[in-house]
Coordinates of C-alpha atoms in Angstrom, one line a residue:
Chain I
M1307 CA 11.6 3.5 -16.8
S1308 CA 13.6 1.5 -14.2
A1309 CA 10.8 1.6 -11.9
F1310 CA 8.4 0.4 -14.5
L1311 CA 10.7 -2.5 -15.6
A1312 CA 11.0 -3.4 -11.8
Q1313 CA 7.3 -3.6 -11.6
L1314 CA 6.9 -5.4 -14.8
R1315 CA 9.5 -7.9 -13.5
R1316 CA 7.7 -8.3 -10.3
E1317 CA 4.2 -8.7 -11.9
V1318 CA 5.4 -11.4 -14.3
F1319 CA 7.4 -13.2 -11.4
S1320 CA 4.3 -13.1 -9.2
L1321 CA 2.0 -14.8 -11.9
F1322 CA 4.7 -17.6 -12.5
V1323 CA 4.9 -18.4 -8.6
T1324 CA 1.1 -18.7 -8.1
P1325 CA 0.1 -22.3 -8.1
S1326 CA -3.7 -21.7 -8.9
I1327 CA -2.7 -20.1 -12.2
Y1328 CA -0.9 -23.5 -13.2
V1329 CA -4.2 -25.2 -12.5
L1330 CA -6.0 -22.9 -15.0
L1331 CA -3.1 -23.5 -17.5
G1332 CA -3.4 -27.1 -16.9
V1333 CA -7.2 -27.1 -17.5
W1334 CA -6.6 -24.9 -20.6
Y1335 CA -4.1 -27.3 -22.2
F1336 CA -6.0 -30.4 -21.3
L1337 CA -9.2 -29.2 -23.0
N1338 CA -7.4 -27.7 -26.0
G1339 CA -5.4 -31.1 -26.2
L1340 CA -8.6 -33.0 -26.3
L1341 CA -10.1 -30.8 -29.0
F1342 CA -6.9 -31.1 -31.0
L1343 CA -7.2 -34.9 -30.9
Y1344 CA -10.9 -34.9 -31.4
L1345 CA -10.6 -32.6 -34.5
L1346 CA -7.7 -34.6 -36.1
D1347 CA -9.3 -38.0 -35.5
Y1348 CA -13.1 -37.4 -35.8
A1349 CA -13.7 -34.2 -37.8
P1350 CA -13.7 -35.1 -41.6
A1351 CA -13.7 -31.6 -42.6
V1352 CA -10.5 -30.6 -40.8
Q1353 CA -8.9 -33.9 -42.0
A1354 CA -9.7 -32.9 -45.5
D1355 CA -8.5 -29.2 -45.1
L1356 CA -6.0 -28.6 -42.3
R1357 CA -6.5 -24.8 -43.1
L1358 CA -9.7 -25.0 -41.0
L1359 CA -7.9 -26.0 -37.8
P1360 CA -6.8 -22.5 -36.8
Q1361 CA -10.4 -21.5 -36.9
Y1362 CA -11.4 -23.9 -34.4
F1363 CA -8.6 -22.9 -32.0
F1364 CA -8.2 -19.2 -32.5
G1365 CA -11.5 -18.4 -34.1
S1366 CA -15.1 -19.9 -33.5
G1367 CA -14.2 -23.0 -31.5
L1368 CA -16.3 -23.8 -28.4
L1369 CA -13.2 -23.4 -26.1
V1370 CA -12.6 -19.9 -27.4
W1371 CA -16.1 -18.9 -26.6
L1372 CA -16.4 -20.7 -23.3
L1373 CA -13.1 -20.3 -21.7
L1374 CA -11.5 -17.4 -23.3
P1375 CA -13.8 -14.6 -21.5
A1376 CA -13.6 -16.5 -18.2
F1377 CA -9.7 -17.2 -17.9
P1378 CA -8.2 -13.7 -18.1
P1379 CA -10.2 -12.3 -15.2
L1380 CA -8.9 -15.2 -13.1
I1381 CA -5.4 -13.9 -13.8
T1382 CA -6.1 -10.3 -13.5
L1383 CA -8.0 -10.6 -10.2
R1384 CA -4.6 -10.7 -8.5
L1385 CA -3.3 -7.7 -10.0
L1386 CA -5.0 -4.8 -8.1
A1387 CA -7.8 -6.5 -6.1
E1388 CA -5.2 -8.6 -4.3
D1389 CA -3.1 -5.4 -3.5
Y1390 CA -6.3 -3.8 -2.0
R1391 CA -7.1 -6.8 -0.1
L1392 CA -3.5 -7.3 1.3
G1393 CA -2.9 -3.7 1.8
T1394 CA 0.2 -3.7 -0.5
L1395 CA -1.2 -0.9 -2.7
E1396 CA -0.1 1.9 -0.3
P1397 CA 3.7 1.0 -0.3
L1398 CA 3.4 0.7 -4.0
L1399 CA 1.8 3.9 -4.7
S1400 CA 3.9 5.8 -2.5
A1401 CA 7.1 4.4 -4.2
P1402 CA 8.6 6.7 -7.1
I1403 CA 6.5 5.2 -9.8
S1404 CA 3.6 6.9 -11.6
D1405 CA 0.2 5.2 -11.2
F1406 CA 0.1 5.0 -15.0
A1407 CA 3.4 2.9 -15.0
V1408 CA 2.0 0.7 -12.3
V1409 CA -1.2 0.0 -14.4
L1410 CA 0.8 -0.5 -17.6
A1411 CA 3.2 -2.9 -15.8
K1412 CA 0.5 -5.0 -14.3
Y1413 CA -1.3 -5.2 -17.8
L1414 CA 1.8 -6.0 -19.7
G1415 CA 2.8 -8.5 -17.0
A1416 CA -0.5 -10.4 -17.5
C1417 CA -0.3 -10.2 -21.3
I1418 CA 3.2 -11.7 -21.1
F1419 CA 2.1 -14.4 -18.9
F1420 CA -0.9 -15.1 -21.2
L1421 CA 1.5 -15.9 -24.0
L1422 CA 1.9 -19.2 -22.3
F1423 CA -1.7 -20.2 -22.7
W1424 CA -1.6 -19.4 -26.4
G1425 CA 2.0 -20.3 -27.1
G1426 CA 1.2 -24.0 -26.1
I1427 CA -1.5 -24.2 -28.7
L1428 CA 0.8 -22.9 -31.2
L1429 CA 3.2 -25.5 -30.2
L1430 CA 0.6 -28.1 -31.2
F1431 CA 0.6 -26.8 -34.7
L1432 CA 4.3 -26.8 -34.7
L1433 CA 4.3 -30.5 -33.7
L1434 CA 1.7 -31.2 -36.5
D1435 CA 4.0 -29.5 -39.0
L1436 CA 7.0 -31.5 -37.8
H1437 CA 4.9 -34.6 -38.3
G1438 CA 4.5 -33.7 -42.1
A1439 CA 1.2 -31.9 -42.2
T1440 CA 1.1 -29.1 -44.5
L1441 CA -0.2 -26.0 -42.7
D1442 CA -0.7 -22.5 -44.0
W1443 CA 1.4 -20.6 -41.5
P1444 CA 0.6 -17.2 -42.5
R1445 CA -3.0 -18.1 -41.7
V1446 CA -2.1 -19.9 -38.4
L1447 CA 0.0 -16.9 -37.3
C1448 CA -2.8 -14.4 -38.2
A1449 CA -5.3 -16.4 -36.3
F1450 CA -2.8 -16.6 -33.3
L1451 CA -2.5 -12.8 -33.5
G1452 CA -6.4 -12.5 -33.4
A1453 CA -6.7 -14.8 -30.4
L1454 CA -4.0 -12.8 -28.6
L1455 CA -5.5 -9.4 -29.3
A1456 CA -8.9 -10.8 -28.0
S1457 CA -7.1 -12.2 -24.9
F1458 CA -5.4 -8.8 -24.4
L1459 CA -8.7 -7.1 -24.5
F1460 CA -10.2 -9.5 -22.0
L1461 CA -7.1 -8.9 -19.7
A1462 CA -7.8 -5.2 -19.9
T1463 CA -11.4 -5.6 -18.8
G1464 CA -10.3 -7.9 -16.0
L1465 CA -7.7 -5.5 -14.9
W1466 CA -10.3 -2.9 -14.7
A1467 CA -12.6 -5.2 -12.7
S1468 CA -9.6 -5.8 -10.5
S1469 CA -9.3 -2.2 -9.7
W1470 CA -12.9 -2.0 -8.2
G1471 CA -11.8 -3.1 -4.7
G1472 CA -10.4 -5.9 -2.8
N1473 CA -13.2 -8.4 -3.6
L1474 CA -11.5 -11.0 -5.6
V1475 CA -14.9 -12.7 -6.6
L1476 CA -16.2 -9.4 -7.7
A1477 CA -13.0 -8.9 -9.7
A1478 CA -13.2 -12.1 -11.4
G1479 CA -16.9 -12.3 -11.7
G1480 CA -17.1 -8.8 -13.0
G1481 CA -14.4 -9.2 -15.5
A1482 CA -15.9 -12.4 -16.8
V1483 CA -19.3 -10.9 -17.1
L1484 CA -17.9 -7.9 -19.2
N1485 CA -16.1 -10.3 -21.4
Y1486 CA -19.0 -12.4 -22.1
L1487 CA -21.0 -9.2 -22.8
L1488 CA -18.4 -8.1 -25.1
L1489 CA -18.3 -11.4 -26.9
F1490 CA -22.1 -12.2 -27.0
L1491 CA -23.9 -8.9 -26.9
P1492 CA -23.0 -7.8 -30.4
A1493 CA -23.8 -11.2 -31.9
L1494 CA -27.2 -11.0 -30.1
M1495 CA -27.9 -7.5 -31.1
E1496 CA -26.5 -7.3 -34.7
Q1497 CA -29.7 -8.3 -36.1
S1498 CA -31.3 -5.0 -34.8
P1499 CA -32.8 -2.7 -37.4
G1500 CA -30.9 0.5 -38.5
F1501 CA -27.8 2.0 -36.9
L1502 CA -27.8 -0.2 -33.8
G1503 CA -27.6 -3.2 -35.7
E1504 CA -24.7 -1.8 -37.8
L1505 CA -23.0 -0.8 -34.7
F1506 CA -23.1 -4.1 -33.1
S1507 CA -22.2 -5.8 -36.3
A1508 CA -19.0 -3.7 -36.4
A1509 CA -18.3 -4.6 -32.8
S1510 CA -18.6 -8.3 -33.2
I1511 CA -15.6 -10.0 -31.8
P1512 CA -16.5 -13.6 -33.2
K1513 CA -17.0 -12.2 -36.7
M1514 CA -13.6 -10.5 -36.4
L1515 CA -11.7 -13.6 -35.2
D1516 CA -13.7 -16.1 -37.4
Q1517 CA -14.0 -14.2 -40.7
G1518 CA -11.0 -12.0 -40.3
F1519 CA -8.0 -13.2 -38.4
S1520 CA -8.7 -17.0 -38.7
A1521 CA -9.2 -16.7 -42.3
G1522 CA -6.0 -15.1 -42.7
L1523 CA -7.2 -11.6 -43.1
L1524 CA -5.2 -8.9 -41.2
D1525 CA -7.8 -6.1 -41.1
S1526 CA -6.6 -2.7 -39.9
Y1527 CA -10.3 -2.1 -38.5
S1528 CA -10.0 -5.2 -36.3
L1529 CA -6.5 -4.4 -35.1
A1530 CA -7.6 -0.8 -34.2
F1531 CA -10.8 -2.2 -32.5
F1532 CA -8.9 -4.3 -30.1
L1533 CA -6.1 -2.0 -29.5
V1534 CA -8.6 1.0 -28.7
L1535 CA -10.9 -1.0 -26.7
S1536 CA -7.9 -2.5 -24.6
C1537 CA -6.5 1.0 -24.2
F1538 CA -10.0 2.1 -23.1
F1539 CA -10.0 -0.2 -20.3
I1540 CA -6.5 0.4 -19.4
F1541 CA -7.5 4.0 -19.1
L1542 CA -10.6 3.3 -17.0
T1543 CA -8.1 1.3 -14.6
W1544 CA -5.8 4.2 -14.4
L1545 CA -8.7 6.4 -13.7
K1546 CA -9.9 4.4 -10.9
L1547 CA -6.4 4.4 -9.3
V1548 CA -5.6 8.0 -9.9
S1549 CA -9.1 9.1 -8.4
R1550 CA -7.8 8.8 -5.0
R1551 CA -5.9 11.9 -5.7
W1552 CA -8.9 13.8 -6.9
V1553 CA -9.3 16.7 -4.4
P1554 CA -13.0 16.7 -3.1
Chain N
M867 CA 13.1 19.1 4.5
I868 CA 9.6 18.1 5.3
V869 CA 7.2 21.0 5.0
A870 CA 3.5 21.0 5.6
D871 CA 1.8 24.3 5.1
R872 CA -2.0 24.6 6.1
L873 CA -2.8 21.2 5.3
S874 CA -6.5 20.3 5.1
K875 CA -8.1 17.0 4.0
N876 CA -11.8 16.2 3.6
F877 CA -13.2 12.9 2.8
G878 CA -16.6 14.0 1.4
S879 CA -18.2 15.7 4.3
L880 CA -15.8 14.4 6.8
T881 CA -13.0 16.7 7.7
A882 CA -10.0 14.8 8.6
L883 CA -7.5 17.6 8.8
T884 CA -7.8 21.4 9.1
D885 CA -4.9 23.9 8.5
V886 CA -2.1 21.7 9.8
S887 CA 1.4 23.3 9.5
F888 CA 4.9 22.3 10.5
Q889 CA 8.4 21.6 9.3
V890 CA 11.0 18.9 10.1
E891 CA 14.5 19.9 9.5
P892 CA 17.4 17.4 8.6
G893 CA 18.5 15.8 11.8
E894 CA 15.2 16.4 13.6
V895 CA 12.7 14.0 14.9
L896 CA 9.1 15.3 15.0
G897 CA 6.6 13.1 17.0
F898 CA 3.1 13.3 15.9
L899 CA 0.9 12.6 18.9
G900 CA -2.9 12.0 18.9
P901 CA -5.6 9.5 19.8
N902 CA -6.8 7.4 17.0
G903 CA -8.6 9.2 14.2
A904 CA -6.6 12.4 15.0
G905 CA -5.5 12.6 11.4
K906 CA -2.0 11.5 12.0
S907 CA -2.1 8.7 9.3
T908 CA -3.8 11.1 6.8
T909 CA -1.1 13.7 7.2
L910 CA 1.5 11.0 6.7
R911 CA -0.2 9.6 3.8
I912 CA -0.2 13.2 2.1
L913 CA 3.5 13.7 2.9
S914 CA 4.1 10.2 1.4
G915 CA 2.4 11.2 -1.9
F916 CA -0.4 8.7 -1.5
L917 CA -3.1 11.2 -1.0
P918 CA -3.4 14.7 -2.1
P919 CA -4.3 17.5 0.4
S920 CA -7.8 19.2 -0.2
S921 CA -6.1 22.4 0.3
G922 CA -2.5 23.8 1.6
K923 CA 0.8 22.7 0.4
A924 CA 3.2 19.8 1.4
S925 CA 6.8 19.3 0.1
I926 CA 9.8 17.1 0.7
G927 CA 13.0 18.7 0.0
D928 CA 12.3 21.4 -2.6
F929 CA 9.6 19.3 -4.3
D930 CA 6.1 19.9 -4.0
L931 CA 4.0 16.9 -3.5
L932 CA 1.3 18.0 -5.9
E933 CA 3.6 19.4 -8.8
D934 CA 6.5 17.0 -8.5
S935 CA 5.3 14.0 -6.5
L936 CA 7.7 11.5 -8.1
S937 CA 10.8 13.7 -7.2
A938 CA 9.3 14.3 -3.6
R939 CA 8.9 10.6 -3.3
R940 CA 12.4 9.7 -4.3
L941 CA 13.5 11.5 -1.2
T942 CA 11.1 9.9 1.0
G943 CA 11.1 6.5 2.9
Y944 CA 7.5 5.7 4.1
L945 CA 6.3 3.1 6.7
P946 CA 2.6 2.8 6.5
E947 CA 0.8 1.9 9.7
A948 CA -0.4 -1.5 8.6
F949 CA 2.7 -2.4 6.5
A950 CA 2.0 -5.5 4.2
A951 CA 4.2 -7.0 1.5
P952 CA 3.0 -10.0 -0.9
P953 CA 3.0 -13.0 1.4
E954 CA 4.7 -15.3 -1.1
L955 CA 7.7 -13.1 -1.7
R956 CA 11.0 -13.9 0.3
V957 CA 12.3 -11.0 2.4
E958 CA 15.4 -10.7 0.1
E959 CA 13.2 -10.8 -3.0
Y960 CA 11.1 -8.2 -1.7
L961 CA 13.7 -5.8 -0.8
R962 CA 15.5 -6.3 -4.1
Y963 CA 12.3 -5.4 -6.0
R964 CA 11.7 -2.5 -3.9
G965 CA 15.3 -1.3 -4.3
R966 CA 14.9 -1.6 -8.1
L967 CA 11.6 0.2 -7.8
R968 CA 13.3 3.1 -6.1
G969 CA 15.9 3.3 -9.1
L970 CA 18.8 1.4 -7.2
R971 CA 21.1 -0.3 -9.8
A972 CA 23.0 -3.7 -8.9
P973 CA 26.0 -2.7 -7.3
Q974 CA 24.4 -0.1 -5.3
L975 CA 21.4 -2.3 -4.4
R976 CA 23.7 -5.0 -3.1
T977 CA 25.5 -2.3 -0.9
R978 CA 22.3 -0.9 0.5
L979 CA 20.6 -4.3 1.0
E980 CA 23.6 -5.6 3.1
A981 CA 23.6 -2.2 4.9
V982 CA 19.9 -2.3 5.9
V983 CA 19.8 -5.9 6.7
G984 CA 22.6 -5.4 9.0
Q985 CA 21.0 -2.3 10.7
L986 CA 17.8 -4.3 11.3
N987 CA 19.0 -7.6 12.0
L988 CA 17.2 -9.3 9.1
G989 CA 20.1 -11.6 8.0
P990 CA 18.5 -14.8 9.3
R991 CA 15.1 -14.0 7.9
L992 CA 16.1 -13.1 4.3
R993 CA 15.1 -16.6 2.9
Q994 CA 11.9 -16.5 4.8
T995 CA 8.7 -15.5 3.0
F996 CA 6.9 -12.4 4.2
G997 CA 3.7 -14.3 5.1
T998 CA 5.6 -16.4 7.7
L999 CA 7.1 -13.4 9.5
S1000 CA 6.0 -12.2 13.0
K1001 CA 4.5 -8.8 13.3
G1002 CA 7.9 -7.4 14.5
F1003 CA 9.9 -8.7 11.6
R1004 CA 7.3 -7.5 9.2
Q1005 CA 7.7 -4.0 10.7
R1006 CA 11.6 -4.4 10.3
V1007 CA 11.1 -5.4 6.8
G1008 CA 8.8 -2.2 6.1
L1009 CA 11.5 -0.2 7.8
A1010 CA 14.2 -1.7 5.6
D1011 CA 12.2 -0.8 2.7
A1012 CA 11.8 2.8 3.8
L1013 CA 15.4 3.1 4.4
L1014 CA 16.8 1.1 1.2
A1015 CA 17.3 4.2 -1.0
T1016 CA 19.0 6.4 1.7
P1017 CA 15.9 8.8 2.0
K1018 CA 16.4 12.3 3.2
A1019 CA 13.0 12.2 4.8
L1020 CA 11.6 9.3 7.0
L1021 CA 7.9 9.0 7.5
L1022 CA 6.8 6.4 10.0
D1023 CA 3.3 5.7 10.8
E1024 CA 2.9 4.1 14.3
P1025 CA 6.4 2.3 13.9
F1026 CA 6.4 0.8 17.4
G1027 CA 2.9 -1.0 17.0
G1028 CA 3.2 -4.6 17.6
L1029 CA 6.9 -4.6 18.7
D1030 CA 8.0 -6.1 22.0
P1031 CA 9.9 -3.9 24.3
L1032 CA 13.3 -5.1 23.1
Q1033 CA 12.4 -4.4 19.5
R1034 CA 10.9 -1.1 20.6
K1035 CA 14.3 0.0 22.0
E1036 CA 16.1 -1.3 19.1
F1037 CA 13.8 0.8 16.7
R1038 CA 14.4 3.9 18.9
D1039 CA 18.0 3.6 18.9
L1040 CA 18.0 3.2 15.2
I1041 CA 15.7 6.3 14.7
R1042 CA 18.0 8.3 16.8
D1043 CA 21.1 7.2 14.8
L1044 CA 19.3 7.9 11.5
A1045 CA 18.6 11.5 12.8
K1046 CA 22.1 11.9 13.9
D1047 CA 23.1 11.1 10.2
G1048 CA 21.0 14.1 9.0
M1049 CA 17.7 12.2 8.0
A1050 CA 14.4 14.4 8.7
I1051 CA 12.1 11.9 10.6
L1052 CA 8.5 12.4 11.3
F1053 CA 6.8 9.6 13.2
S1054 CA 3.4 9.1 14.6
S1055 CA 2.4 7.5 17.9
H1056 CA -0.2 7.4 20.4
V1057 CA 2.3 6.1 23.0
L1058 CA 3.3 9.1 25.0
P1059 CA 6.4 7.9 26.6
E1060 CA 7.8 6.8 23.3
V1061 CA 7.2 10.3 21.6
E1062 CA 8.6 12.1 24.7
E1063 CA 11.8 10.0 24.8
L1064 CA 12.6 10.1 21.1
A1065 CA 11.2 13.3 19.5
N1066 CA 13.0 16.6 19.5
R1067 CA 9.7 18.3 18.9
V1068 CA 6.2 17.1 19.4
L1069 CA 3.2 18.1 17.4
I1070 CA -0.2 17.3 19.2
L1071 CA -2.9 16.6 16.7
H1072 CA -6.6 16.1 17.9
Q1073 CA -9.7 15.9 15.6
G1074 CA -7.6 17.1 12.7
I1075 CA -6.4 20.2 14.1
A1076 CA -2.8 20.9 15.5
R1077 CA -3.3 21.7 19.1
A1078 CA 0.4 22.4 20.2
V1079 CA 4.0 22.2 18.6
G1080 CA 7.2 22.4 20.7
T1081 CA 9.8 20.6 22.4
P1082 CA 8.7 18.2 25.1
A1083 CA 10.1 20.8 27.6
E1084 CA 8.2 23.5 26.0
L1085 CA 4.9 21.7 25.9
S1086 CA 5.2 20.7 29.5
G1087 CA 6.0 24.3 30.2
H1088 CA 2.6 25.1 29.1
L1089 CA 1.2 23.4 32.2
N1090 CA 3.2 25.4 34.9
K1091 CA 0.1 26.4 36.5
C1092 CA -0.5 22.8 37.1
V1093 CA 2.6 22.1 38.9
G1094 CA 2.0 20.1 42.1
L1095 CA 3.7 19.6 45.3
R1096 CA 4.7 16.1 46.8
I1097 CA 4.8 15.7 50.5
R1098 CA 5.8 12.4 52.2
I1099 CA 6.1 12.0 55.9
Q1100 CA 7.6 9.1 57.9
S1101 CA 4.5 7.7 59.6
S1102 CA 0.8 8.2 59.1
S1103 CA -0.9 11.1 60.8
R1104 CA -4.5 12.0 60.6
T1105 CA -4.0 15.4 62.0
F1106 CA -1.4 16.2 59.3
E1107 CA -4.0 15.7 56.5
E1108 CA -6.6 17.7 58.3
G1109 CA -4.1 20.5 58.9
L1110 CA -3.2 20.6 55.3
C1111 CA -7.0 20.9 54.3
A1112 CA -7.4 23.5 56.8
L1113 CA -4.3 25.5 55.7
F1114 CA -5.4 25.4 51.9
P1115 CA -9.1 24.9 51.8
N1116 CA -9.5 25.9 48.1
I1117 CA -6.5 23.8 46.8
S1118 CA -7.0 20.4 45.3
L1119 CA -5.5 17.8 47.7
E1120 CA -4.7 14.2 46.4
T1121 CA -4.1 11.5 49.0
V1122 CA -1.7 9.0 47.4
S1123 CA -1.3 7.0 50.6
D1124 CA -1.4 7.4 54.4
T1125 CA 1.9 9.2 54.3
E1126 CA 2.0 10.9 51.0
W1127 CA 0.0 13.6 49.5
L1128 CA -0.2 15.7 46.2
L1129 CA -1.2 19.4 46.3
H1130 CA -2.2 20.6 42.8
D1131 CA -2.4 24.3 41.4
L1132 CA -0.3 25.8 44.3
E1133 CA 1.1 29.2 43.8
E1134 CA 4.6 30.3 45.0
A1135 CA 3.3 32.3 48.1
S1136 CA 1.4 29.2 49.1
Q1137 CA 4.4 27.1 48.8
K1138 CA 6.2 29.3 51.2
K1139 CA 3.4 29.3 53.7
L1140 CA 3.1 25.5 53.4
L1141 CA 7.1 25.4 54.1
A1142 CA 6.5 27.6 57.2
W1143 CA 3.6 25.3 58.4
L1144 CA 5.9 22.1 58.0
A1145 CA 8.6 23.8 60.1
N1146 CA 6.2 24.0 63.0
R1147 CA 4.9 20.3 62.8
S1148 CA 6.3 17.5 64.7
E1149 CA 6.1 15.0 61.6
Q1150 CA 9.2 14.1 60.1
V1151 CA 9.2 15.1 56.4
L1152 CA 10.8 12.6 54.0
E1153 CA 10.0 14.4 50.7
F1154 CA 9.0 17.9 49.6
S1155 CA 9.3 18.2 46.0
L1156 CA 7.8 19.8 42.9
V1157 CA 6.0 17.6 40.7
Q1158 CA 7.0 18.3 36.9
P1159 CA 4.1 18.3 34.4
R1160 CA 4.6 15.6 31.8
L1161 CA 3.7 15.5 28.0
E1162 CA 0.9 13.2 29.0
D1163 CA -0.7 16.0 31.2
L1164 CA -0.7 18.3 28.4
F1165 CA -2.1 15.7 25.9
K1166 CA -4.9 14.9 28.4
S1167 CA -5.8 18.4 29.1
M1168 CA -6.0 19.1 25.4
V1169 CA -7.9 16.0 24.4
E1170 CA -10.4 16.4 27.4
G1171 CA -10.5 20.1 27.0
S1172 CA -11.6 19.9 23.4

């Protein structure tokens, strides 16, 4: 356990001292801040009903669709691909820590760091509340949870892409492509006839975020969907790492 | 302490190791000698728990590396050949992190950190980031990392690579001291004098096969038939060399200079014959000595022979 905590601490620390990640964070806050101002000043629907606000930020907003799949892989590319590239994986994996603990620490480190991304947006809601706006907080928090779960899934796919080797472009690009596929493929395919259509409809992340979490509905299916899929990609990452131990 | 029992390793169709067996006892330094690609790093990676063997067994202490890898790794300090640490980390930060990873708690970590920093003269570099260190200091950080948790077994893959002569001497002295303290040490190198000077025993590995194991003296003993004789006279003499050739027409004669010759593969009877011949010559003999075979000769004969 102490080895796991040491690794987790190291991962969080390494993300906090990476300048390029603050550039991402700055872009994220800037664009979301602009959207926030725009919605409050120029969107009559939102002005009339502030309960719609979480939906734009955590559900079906343009930024969620465009930025969310791309940003997590830019963070996770450091996690394993950087280790491959620098040659730091061998000292790490020959230390007394299990491969699974390494993978989990790296993943949780990225998740903890990603809280900063969404935490800042949540702060905007808090500021709004402090200025006298009446917000539906259970709905805001539910939408926030949905966005977090989607982000954690995208971090898991990014981590898996990062385990493919020492190519940082492949790690970031591969993760982003996977995430866009996860996001858009079900939306494109859900109109297919029969079982395929039902399957893609059930896997539609925008639908889960927009009509579920952002609407204040905490659905056990959606919770399980994100958790199981995240675990699946964490498992694939572990499998990639542990495959070096397989005896040919 | 370190046991390799019929270790083999294949990478697809490539065989990196074949049935390599050896043991390293506490307090012993085993030198792993072999050219590049001989299988030294693969063996060390297996013993460090990073790679599994394709067949055979490896253990550190009483812990099998396949069945209880974590316990075995807790007893092991490992310095990989191309040691690297995250470039943005300061040396102190890195060593603290590695100490925690190895289960050291705060007071113990502080004590051990002070000890290894002192042993490796890393004090002035503690605040420096790893990325700005020279190769020599990077190796020191790697060794400090390996020594941090007071391992019982130390695995060093080409530890002298990139070090200047002074640093090499410091490293050698340190390794000797660690062995005196009871640590079992296995190090690989392709620098023969280093292995000869430092190791209690040497294992010569070539093309993944252990060609010979023994003390440097034992291994040199394998070459007795190659013992040579050195003869040096005061002033050059053409007739002297002609006389030698005539005396031993079937023996290899190596001319070192106008006044010095080496005779190879000379049997004891021939040596007596040579002495008697020299006694009847007018030239003043300055040196008449046996040339002891060196580990290098054995290594060459094995590598070239295969």
